[in-house]
Short mmCIF file of C-alpha atoms in Angstrom, two decimals:
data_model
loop_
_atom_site.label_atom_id
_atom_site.label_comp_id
_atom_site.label_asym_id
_atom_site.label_seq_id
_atom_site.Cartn_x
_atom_site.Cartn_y
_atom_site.Cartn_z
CA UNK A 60 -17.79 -9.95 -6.64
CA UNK A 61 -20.55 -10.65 -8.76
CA UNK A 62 -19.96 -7.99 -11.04
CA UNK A 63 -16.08 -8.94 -11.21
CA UNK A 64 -17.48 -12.28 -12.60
CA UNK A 65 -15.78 -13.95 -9.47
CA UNK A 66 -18.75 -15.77 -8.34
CA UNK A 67 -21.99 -16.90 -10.30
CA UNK A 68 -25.29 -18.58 -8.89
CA UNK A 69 -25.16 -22.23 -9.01
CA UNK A 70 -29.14 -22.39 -8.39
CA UNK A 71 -31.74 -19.50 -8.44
CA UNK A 72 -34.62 -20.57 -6.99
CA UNK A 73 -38.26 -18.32 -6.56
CA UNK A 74 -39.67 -17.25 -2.51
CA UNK A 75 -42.70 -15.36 -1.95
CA UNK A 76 -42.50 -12.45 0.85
CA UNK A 77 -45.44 -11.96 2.69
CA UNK A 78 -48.60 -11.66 0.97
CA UNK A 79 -47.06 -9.79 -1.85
CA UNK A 80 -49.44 -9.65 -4.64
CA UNK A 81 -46.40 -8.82 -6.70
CA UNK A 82 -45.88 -12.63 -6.98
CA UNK A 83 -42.29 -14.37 -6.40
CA UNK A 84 -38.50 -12.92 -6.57
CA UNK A 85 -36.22 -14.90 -7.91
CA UNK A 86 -33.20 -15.36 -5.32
CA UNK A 87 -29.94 -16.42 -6.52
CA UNK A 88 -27.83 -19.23 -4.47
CA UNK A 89 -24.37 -19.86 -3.94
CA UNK A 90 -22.04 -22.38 -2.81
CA UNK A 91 -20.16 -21.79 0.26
CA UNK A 92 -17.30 -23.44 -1.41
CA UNK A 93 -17.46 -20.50 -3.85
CA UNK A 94 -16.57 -18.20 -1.64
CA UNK A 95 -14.57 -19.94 0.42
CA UNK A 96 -12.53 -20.11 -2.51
CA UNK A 97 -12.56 -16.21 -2.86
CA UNK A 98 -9.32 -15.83 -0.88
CA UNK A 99 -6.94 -18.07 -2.23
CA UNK A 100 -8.12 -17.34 -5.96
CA UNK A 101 -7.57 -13.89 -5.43
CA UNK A 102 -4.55 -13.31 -3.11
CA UNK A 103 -4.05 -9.64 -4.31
CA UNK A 104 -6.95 -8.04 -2.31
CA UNK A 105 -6.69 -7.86 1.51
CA UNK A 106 -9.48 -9.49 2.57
CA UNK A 107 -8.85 -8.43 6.60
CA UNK A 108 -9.43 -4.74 5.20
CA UNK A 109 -12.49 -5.68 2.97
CA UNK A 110 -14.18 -6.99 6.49
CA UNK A 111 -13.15 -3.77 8.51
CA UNK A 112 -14.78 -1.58 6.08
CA UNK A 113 -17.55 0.62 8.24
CA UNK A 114 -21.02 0.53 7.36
CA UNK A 115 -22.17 2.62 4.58
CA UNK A 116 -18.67 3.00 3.01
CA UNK A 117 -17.70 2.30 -0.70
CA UNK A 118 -15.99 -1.04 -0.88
CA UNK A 119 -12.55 -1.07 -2.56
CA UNK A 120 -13.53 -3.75 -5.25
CA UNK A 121 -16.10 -0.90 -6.68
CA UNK A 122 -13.02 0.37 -8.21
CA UNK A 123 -11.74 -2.38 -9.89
CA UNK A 124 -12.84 -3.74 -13.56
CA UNK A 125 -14.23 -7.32 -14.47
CA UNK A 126 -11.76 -9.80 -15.48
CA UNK A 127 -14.09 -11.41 -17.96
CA UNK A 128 -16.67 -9.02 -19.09
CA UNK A 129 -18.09 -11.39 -20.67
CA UNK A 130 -19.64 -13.12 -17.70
CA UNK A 131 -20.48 -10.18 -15.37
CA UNK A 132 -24.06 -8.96 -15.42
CA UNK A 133 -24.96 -5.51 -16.88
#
């Protein structure tokens, strides 16, 4: 969804793991009203078979090209 440019961090924010010497990772955050919103701004996918997809299988959005290429990440 990212990569479709359908969502976008509001907030990244750094956390330190551990005692990683390897210093902080930058997490990105999102609003739950982001995705909430997923649904109804896309009704053409069928979100029920997006959650029933089986662990380690190849999502159906994988397929599917950015909207705005402009605003999905490399």
């Amino acid at each position: 969804m990212l990569r479709l440019g359908w969502i976008a961090p509001t907030e990244t924010i750094p956390i330190r793991f551990g005692t990683s010497r390897a210093g902080a990772v930058d997490v990105a955050l999102y609003t739950t009203a982001t995705i909430d919103a997923l649904p109804t701004t896309h009704p053409d996918i069928d979100w029920q078979q997006l959650r029933s997809i089986g662990k380690g299988r190849r999502s159906p959005l994988a397929a599917l090209q950015p909207t705005n290429p402009t605003l999905a990440p490399a």
